[in-house]
Amino acid sequence: MDDPLTLYGEKFASRLLLGTARYPSPAILADSIKASGAEIVTISLRREAGGSRAGRSFWDLVRESGAKVLPNTAGCRTAKEAITTAQMAREVFGCDWIKLEVIGDEDTLQPDPFGLVEAARSLSAEGFRVFPYMTEDLVLAEKLLGAGCRVLMPWAAPIGSGRGLNNPYGLRALRARFPEAPLIVDAGIGAPSHAAAAMELGYDAILLNTAVARAGDPATMARAFALSIEAGRAAWLAEPMTPRDLAEPSTPLIGRAFDEGAA
């Protein structure tokens, strides 16, 4: 099926983006990237460790995977801090893509919408291709698109919680309001069924980290997620039936093997 994911003009066959933190070992991380088929991986500037031996080894592993790097501003609490981190990441990774995180609440790691818009506007003006980590808020989405973002990354639930889709109604409303914007669910996905459910809502891709890294067998879990995302995407394209409150016979009536109105 010719159904590429297009982000800032670049096309990808895989709709799974993979984080690179908290794996048991570098070898397991490499196996997980391969098993997932991910063509984009996220990296924290802090993980690069300023060119230390550990940082170089990690960087070599990522480059050998062949995946495109999406640096992130994980851990930033203000717009100024996120902007500075993004500028440093561009120097280190030679990439103008940036996953923008401006955290506003310590307990939920919920993004600060004001700092997020401020940073997105500034970074977009500097030529960055911004991927903002956000809630499913419609007003915030509008502001971020107005600030120059062409991709949005709403959460399903708090980072690392594995709760799945906390607010399917809100995610569905976001999809309906912005049909042309690529939407990537980021954070809160804990099981392949969660990822499939998000894709069935019409989301374009899923970004994972903890659900794979902390699984008993990360590489096998990465493969399970890849399959679920592919299935969810196929289901969305196939246009699922509309749920009904009342029963309807599924066995055709005599002489009516096919719906008369079907093509």
PDB file of N, CA, C and O in Angstrom, residues 100-148:
ATOM      1  N   LEU A 100       9.632  19.748  20.493  1.00  0.00           N
ATOM      2  CA  LEU A 100       9.622  20.820  21.491  1.00  0.00           C
ATOM      3  C   LEU A 100       8.826  20.419  22.725  1.00  0.00           C
ATOM      4  O   LEU A 100       7.627  20.151  22.637  1.00  0.00           O
ATOM      5  N   GLU A 101       9.506  20.376  23.862  1.00  0.00           N
ATOM      6  CA  GLU A 101       8.856  20.127  25.150  1.00  0.00           C
ATOM      7  C   GLU A 101       9.134  21.296  26.081  1.00  0.00           C
ATOM      8  O   GLU A 101      10.292  21.668  26.286  1.00  0.00           O
ATOM      9  N   VAL A 102       8.061  21.881  26.620  1.00  0.00           N
ATOM     10  CA  VAL A 102       8.169  22.891  27.680  1.00  0.00           C
ATOM     11  C   VAL A 102       7.227  22.435  28.787  1.00  0.00           C
ATOM     12  O   VAL A 102       6.013  22.595  28.682  1.00  0.00           O
ATOM     13  N   ILE A 103       7.775  21.821  29.802  1.00  0.00           N
ATOM     14  CA  ILE A 103       6.956  21.202  30.840  1.00  0.00           C
ATOM     15  C   ILE A 103       6.480  22.253  31.848  1.00  0.00           C
ATOM     16  O   ILE A 103       7.251  23.088  32.313  1.00  0.00           O
ATOM     17  N   GLY A 104       5.167  22.162  32.194  1.00  0.00           N
ATOM     18  CA  GLY A 104       4.597  23.141  33.098  1.00  0.00           C
ATOM     19  C   GLY A 104       4.136  22.582  34.421  1.00  0.00           C
ATOM     20  O   GLY A 104       3.806  23.351  35.344  1.00  0.00           O
ATOM     21  N   ASP A 105       4.052  21.268  34.556  1.00  0.00           N
ATOM     22  CA  ASP A 105       3.571  20.664  35.797  1.00  0.00           C
ATOM     23  C   ASP A 105       4.430  19.453  36.130  1.00  0.00           C
ATOM     24  O   ASP A 105       4.609  18.557  35.287  1.00  0.00           O
ATOM     25  N   GLU A 106       4.943  19.439  37.346  1.00  0.00           N
ATOM     26  CA  GLU A 106       5.901  18.396  37.716  1.00  0.00           C
ATOM     27  C   GLU A 106       5.251  17.024  37.898  1.00  0.00           C
ATOM     28  O   GLU A 106       5.882  15.997  37.656  1.00  0.00           O
ATOM     29  N   ASP A 107       4.004  16.987  38.365  1.00  0.00           N
ATOM     30  CA  ASP A 107       3.358  15.705  38.639  1.00  0.00           C
ATOM     31  C   ASP A 107       2.895  14.986  37.373  1.00  0.00           C
ATOM     32  O   ASP A 107       3.005  13.758  37.261  1.00  0.00           O
ATOM     33  N   THR A 108       2.356  15.744  36.436  1.00  0.00           N
ATOM     34  CA  THR A 108       1.815  15.136  35.215  1.00  0.00           C
ATOM     35  C   THR A 108       2.725  15.329  34.001  1.00  0.00           C
ATOM     36  O   THR A 108       2.476  14.732  32.962  1.00  0.00           O
ATOM     37  N   LEU A 109       3.746  16.165  34.147  1.00  0.00           N
ATOM     38  CA  LEU A 109       4.609  16.541  33.016  1.00  0.00           C
ATOM     39  C   LEU A 109       3.773  17.116  31.869  1.00  0.00           C
ATOM     40  O   LEU A 109       4.113  16.969  30.690  1.00  0.00           O
ATOM     41  N   GLN A 110       2.686  17.757  32.235  1.00  0.00           N
ATOM     42  CA  GLN A 110       1.838  18.421  31.244  1.00  0.00           C
ATOM     43  C   GLN A 110       2.574  19.631  30.685  1.00  0.00           C
ATOM     44  O   GLN A 110       3.225  20.372  31.423  1.00  0.00           O
ATOM     45  N   PRO A 111       2.508  19.857  29.366  1.00  0.00           N
ATOM     46  CA  PRO A 111       3.205  21.011  28.794  1.00  0.00           C
ATOM     47  C   PRO A 111       2.597  22.342  29.222  1.00  0.00           C
ATOM     48  O   PRO A 111       1.397  22.443  29.462  1.00  0.00           O
ATOM     49  N   ASP A 112       3.468  23.343  29.309  1.00  0.00           N
ATOM     50  CA  ASP A 112       3.043  24.718  29.592  1.00  0.00           C
ATOM     51  C   ASP A 112       2.604  25.337  28.268  1.00  0.00           C
ATOM     52  O   ASP A 112       3.435  25.600  27.391  1.00  0.00           O
ATOM     53  N   PRO A 113       1.311  25.585  28.056  1.00  0.00           N
ATOM     54  CA  PRO A 113       0.851  26.053  26.742  1.00  0.00           C
ATOM     55  C   PRO A 113       1.410  27.414  26.366  1.00  0.00           C
ATOM     56  O   PRO A 113       1.674  27.673  25.186  1.00  0.00           O
ATOM     57  N   PHE A 114       1.612  28.283  27.351  1.00  0.00           N
ATOM     58  CA  PHE A 114       2.097  29.632  27.048  1.00  0.00           C
ATOM     59  C   PHE A 114       3.566  29.583  26.618  1.00  0.00           C
ATOM     60  O   PHE A 114       3.969  30.196  25.626  1.00  0.00           O
ATOM     61  N   GLY A 115       4.368  28.870  27.391  1.00  0.00           N
ATOM     62  CA  GLY A 115       5.771  28.728  27.037  1.00  0.00           C
ATOM     63  C   GLY A 115       5.958  27.970  25.732  1.00  0.00           C
ATOM     64  O   GLY A 115       6.875  28.257  24.944  1.00  0.00           O
ATOM     65  N   LEU A 116       5.078  27.007  25.490  1.00  0.00           N
ATOM     66  CA  LEU A 116       5.164  26.194  24.272  1.00  0.00           C
ATOM     67  C   LEU A 116       4.941  27.061  23.024  1.00  0.00           C
ATOM     68  O   LEU A 116       5.714  26.984  22.058  1.00  0.00           O
ATOM     69  N   VAL A 117       3.904  27.892  23.062  1.00  0.00           N
ATOM     70  CA  VAL A 117       3.618  28.755  21.903  1.00  0.00           C
ATOM     71  C   VAL A 117       4.741  29.772  21.715  1.00  0.00           C
ATOM     72  O   VAL A 117       5.176  30.035  20.587  1.00  0.00           O
ATOM     73  N   GLU A 118       5.215  30.335  22.801  1.00  0.00           N
ATOM     74  CA  GLU A 118       6.308  31.320  22.718  1.00  0.00           C
ATOM     75  C   GLU A 118       7.555  30.695  22.077  1.00  0.00           C
ATOM     76  O   GLU A 118       8.165  31.280  21.167  1.00  0.00           O
ATOM     77  N   ALA A 119       7.921  29.516  22.540  1.00  0.00           N
ATOM     78  CA  ALA A 119       9.106  28.850  22.001  1.00  0.00           C
ATOM     79  C   ALA A 119       8.889  28.424  20.552  1.00  0.00           C
ATOM     80  O   ALA A 119       9.795  28.539  19.711  1.00  0.00           O
ATOM     81  N   ALA A 120       7.698  27.925  20.241  1.00  0.00           N
ATOM     82  CA  ALA A 120       7.409  27.482  18.869  1.00  0.00           C
ATOM     83  C   ALA A 120       7.504  28.640  17.896  1.00  0.00           C
ATOM     84  O   ALA A 120       8.053  28.492  16.787  1.00  0.00           O
ATOM     85  N   ARG A 121       6.978  29.776  18.288  1.00  0.00           N
ATOM     86  CA  ARG A 121       7.021  30.949  17.400  1.00  0.00           C
ATOM     87  C   ARG A 121       8.469  31.379  17.151  1.00  0.00           C
ATOM     88  O   ARG A 121       8.858  31.661  16.009  1.00  0.00           O
ATOM     89  N   SER A 122       9.268  31.424  18.196  1.00  0.00           N
ATOM     90  CA  SER A 122      10.662  31.850  18.067  1.00  0.00           C
ATOM     91  C   SER A 122      11.473  30.861  17.226  1.00  0.00           C
ATOM     92  O   SER A 122      12.237  31.267  16.332  1.00  0.00           O
ATOM     93  N   LEU A 123      11.302  29.577  17.496  1.00  0.00           N
ATOM     94  CA  LEU A 123      12.079  28.559  16.769  1.00  0.00           C
ATOM     95  C   LEU A 123      11.654  28.481  15.297  1.00  0.00           C
ATOM     96  O   LEU A 123      12.499  28.308  14.407  1.00  0.00           O
ATOM     97  N   SER A 124      10.368  28.612  15.032  1.00  0.00           N
ATOM     98  CA  SER A 124       9.901  28.591  13.636  1.00  0.00           C
ATOM     99  C   SER A 124      10.501  29.767  12.867  1.00  0.00           C
ATOM    100  O   SER A 124      10.893  29.623  11.697  1.00  0.00           O
ATOM    101  N   ALA A 125      10.596  30.928  13.520  1.00  0.00           N
ATOM    102  CA  ALA A 125      11.191  32.108  12.877  1.00  0.00           C
ATOM    103  C   ALA A 125      12.671  31.888  12.582  1.00  0.00           C
ATOM    104  O   ALA A 125      13.224  32.493  11.653  1.00  0.00           O
ATOM    105  N   GLU A 126      13.323  31.002  13.355  1.00  0.00           N
ATOM    106  CA  GLU A 126      14.742  30.699  13.134  1.00  0.00           C
ATOM    107  C   GLU A 126      14.945  29.569  12.127  1.00  0.00           C
ATOM    108  O   GLU A 126      16.071  29.124  11.896  1.00  0.00           O
ATOM    109  N   GLY A 127      13.852  29.074  11.561  1.00  0.00           N
ATOM    110  CA  GLY A 127      13.966  28.044  10.534  1.00  0.00           C
ATOM    111  C   GLY A 127      13.855  26.622  11.043  1.00  0.00           C
ATOM    112  O   GLY A 127      14.052  25.674  10.268  1.00  0.00           O
ATOM    113  N   PHE A 128      13.530  26.438  12.317  1.00  0.00           N
ATOM    114  CA  PHE A 128      13.336  25.081  12.839  1.00  0.00           C
ATOM    115  C   PHE A 128      12.031  24.491  12.314  1.00  0.00           C
ATOM    116  O   PHE A 128      11.056  25.200  12.078  1.00  0.00           O
ATOM    117  N   ARG A 129      12.018  23.178  12.160  1.00  0.00           N
ATOM    118  CA  ARG A 129      10.790  22.433  11.868  1.00  0.00           C
ATOM    119  C   ARG A 129      10.337  21.846  13.200  1.00  0.00           C
ATOM    120  O   ARG A 129      10.931  20.869  13.688  1.00  0.00           O
ATOM    121  N   VAL A 130       9.305  22.447  13.780  1.00  0.00           N
ATOM    122  CA  VAL A 130       8.953  22.183  15.172  1.00  0.00           C
ATOM    123  C   VAL A 130       7.874  21.106  15.290  1.00  0.00           C
ATOM    124  O   VAL A 130       6.846  21.159  14.614  1.00  0.00           O
ATOM    125  N   PHE A 131       8.124  20.142  16.191  1.00  0.00           N
ATOM    126  CA  PHE A 131       7.169  19.090  16.544  1.00  0.00           C
ATOM    127  C   PHE A 131       6.786  19.327  18.015  1.00  0.00           C
ATOM    128  O   PHE A 131       7.468  18.828  18.918  1.00  0.00           O
ATOM    129  N   PRO A 132       5.704  20.058  18.281  1.00  0.00           N
ATOM    130  CA  PRO A 132       5.385  20.408  19.673  1.00  0.00           C
ATOM    131  C   PRO A 132       4.633  19.306  20.415  1.00  0.00           C
ATOM    132  O   PRO A 132       3.603  18.805  19.957  1.00  0.00           O
ATOM    133  N   TYR A 133       5.160  18.951  21.578  1.00  0.00           N
ATOM    134  CA  TYR A 133       4.457  18.029  22.490  1.00  0.00           C
ATOM    135  C   TYR A 133       3.414  18.837  23.240  1.00  0.00           C
ATOM    136  O   TYR A 133       3.735  19.811  23.926  1.00  0.00           O
ATOM    137  N   MET A 134       2.141  18.461  23.135  1.00  0.00           N
ATOM    138  CA  MET A 134       1.031  19.279  23.625  1.00  0.00           C
ATOM    139  C   MET A 134      -0.066  18.391  24.210  1.00  0.00           C
ATOM    140  O   MET A 134       0.005  17.168  24.149  1.00  0.00           O
ATOM    141  N   THR A 135      -1.058  19.040  24.801  1.00  0.00           N
ATOM    142  CA  THR A 135      -2.274  18.317  25.172  1.00  0.00           C
ATOM    143  C   THR A 135      -3.199  18.293  23.949  1.00  0.00           C
ATOM    144  O   THR A 135      -2.839  18.801  22.885  1.00  0.00           O
ATOM    145  N   GLU A 136      -4.403  17.750  24.126  1.00  0.00           N
ATOM    146  CA  GLU A 136      -5.339  17.669  23.006  1.00  0.00           C
ATOM    147  C   GLU A 136      -6.191  18.943  22.883  1.00  0.00           C
ATOM    148  O   GLU A 136      -7.194  18.947  22.182  1.00  0.00           O
ATOM    149  N   ASP A 137      -5.776  20.036  23.523  1.00  0.00           N
ATOM    150  CA  ASP A 137      -6.533  21.284  23.558  1.00  0.00           C
ATOM    151  C   ASP A 137      -6.644  21.912  22.159  1.00  0.00           C
ATOM    152  O   ASP A 137      -5.638  22.150  21.498  1.00  0.00           O
ATOM    153  N   LEU A 138      -7.878  22.221  21.729  1.00  0.00           N
ATOM    154  CA  LEU A 138      -8.095  22.764  20.389  1.00  0.00           C
ATOM    155  C   LEU A 138      -7.527  24.167  20.234  1.00  0.00           C
ATOM    156  O   LEU A 138      -6.973  24.519  19.187  1.00  0.00           O
ATOM    157  N   VAL A 139      -7.671  24.976  21.269  1.00  0.00           N
ATOM    158  CA  VAL A 139      -7.177  26.353  21.186  1.00  0.00           C
ATOM    159  C   VAL A 139      -5.653  26.363  21.105  1.00  0.00           C
ATOM    160  O   VAL A 139      -5.053  27.103  20.316  1.00  0.00           O
ATOM    161  N   LEU A 140      -5.019  25.534  21.915  1.00  0.00           N
ATOM    162  CA  LEU A 140      -3.564  25.440  21.870  1.00  0.00           C
ATOM    163  C   LEU A 140      -3.093  24.970  20.490  1.00  0.00           C
ATOM    164  O   LEU A 140      -2.105  25.483  19.944  1.00  0.00           O
ATOM    165  N   ALA A 141      -3.793  24.012  19.913  1.00  0.00           N
ATOM    166  CA  ALA A 141      -3.438  23.533  18.579  1.00  0.00           C
ATOM    167  C   ALA A 141      -3.487  24.666  17.565  1.00  0.00           C
ATOM    168  O   ALA A 141      -2.587  24.816  16.727  1.00  0.00           O
ATOM    169  N   GLU A 142      -4.535  25.460  17.631  1.00  0.00           N
ATOM    170  CA  GLU A 142      -4.678  26.595  16.705  1.00  0.00           C
ATOM    171  C   GLU A 142      -3.524  27.573  16.869  1.00  0.00           C
ATOM    172  O   GLU A 142      -2.956  28.073  15.881  1.00  0.00           O
ATOM    173  N   LYS A 143      -3.163  27.855  18.116  1.00  0.00           N
ATOM    174  CA  LYS A 143      -2.067  28.801  18.386  1.00  0.00           C
ATOM    175  C   LYS A 143      -0.732  28.259  17.864  1.00  0.00           C
ATOM    176  O   LYS A 143       0.095  29.015  17.343  1.00  0.00           O
ATOM    177  N   LEU A 144      -0.500  26.959  18.033  1.00  0.00           N
ATOM    178  CA  LEU A 144       0.765  26.374  17.590  1.00  0.00           C
ATOM    179  C   LEU A 144       0.874  26.369  16.065  1.00  0.00           C
ATOM    180  O   LEU A 144       1.945  26.636  15.514  1.00  0.00           O
ATOM    181  N   LEU A 145      -0.229  26.090  15.391  1.00  0.00           N
ATOM    182  CA  LEU A 145      -0.210  26.147  13.931  1.00  0.00           C
ATOM    183  C   LEU A 145       0.037  27.586  13.477  1.00  0.00           C
ATOM    184  O   LEU A 145       0.779  27.836  12.516  1.00  0.00           O
ATOM    185  N   GLY A 146      -0.567  28.536  14.179  1.00  0.00           N
ATOM    186  CA  GLY A 146      -0.345  29.943  13.863  1.00  0.00           C
ATOM    187  C   GLY A 146       1.084  30.385  14.132  1.00  0.00           C
ATOM    188  O   GLY A 146       1.585  31.335  13.522  1.00  0.00           O
ATOM    189  N   ALA A 147       1.764  29.676  15.055  1.00  0.00           N
ATOM    190  CA  ALA A 147       3.156  29.992  15.392  1.00  0.00           C
ATOM    191  C   ALA A 147       4.146  29.380  14.412  1.00  0.00           C
ATOM    192  O   ALA A 147       5.357  29.570  14.554  1.00  0.00           O
ATOM    193  N   GLY A 148       3.637  28.645  13.441  1.00  0.00           N
ATOM    194  CA  GLY A 148       4.527  28.098  12.417  1.00  0.00           C
ATOM    195  C   GLY A 148       4.689  26.594  12.421  1.00  0.00           C
ATOM    196  O   GLY A 148       5.369  26.047  11.550  1.00  0.00           O
TER     197      GLY A 148
END
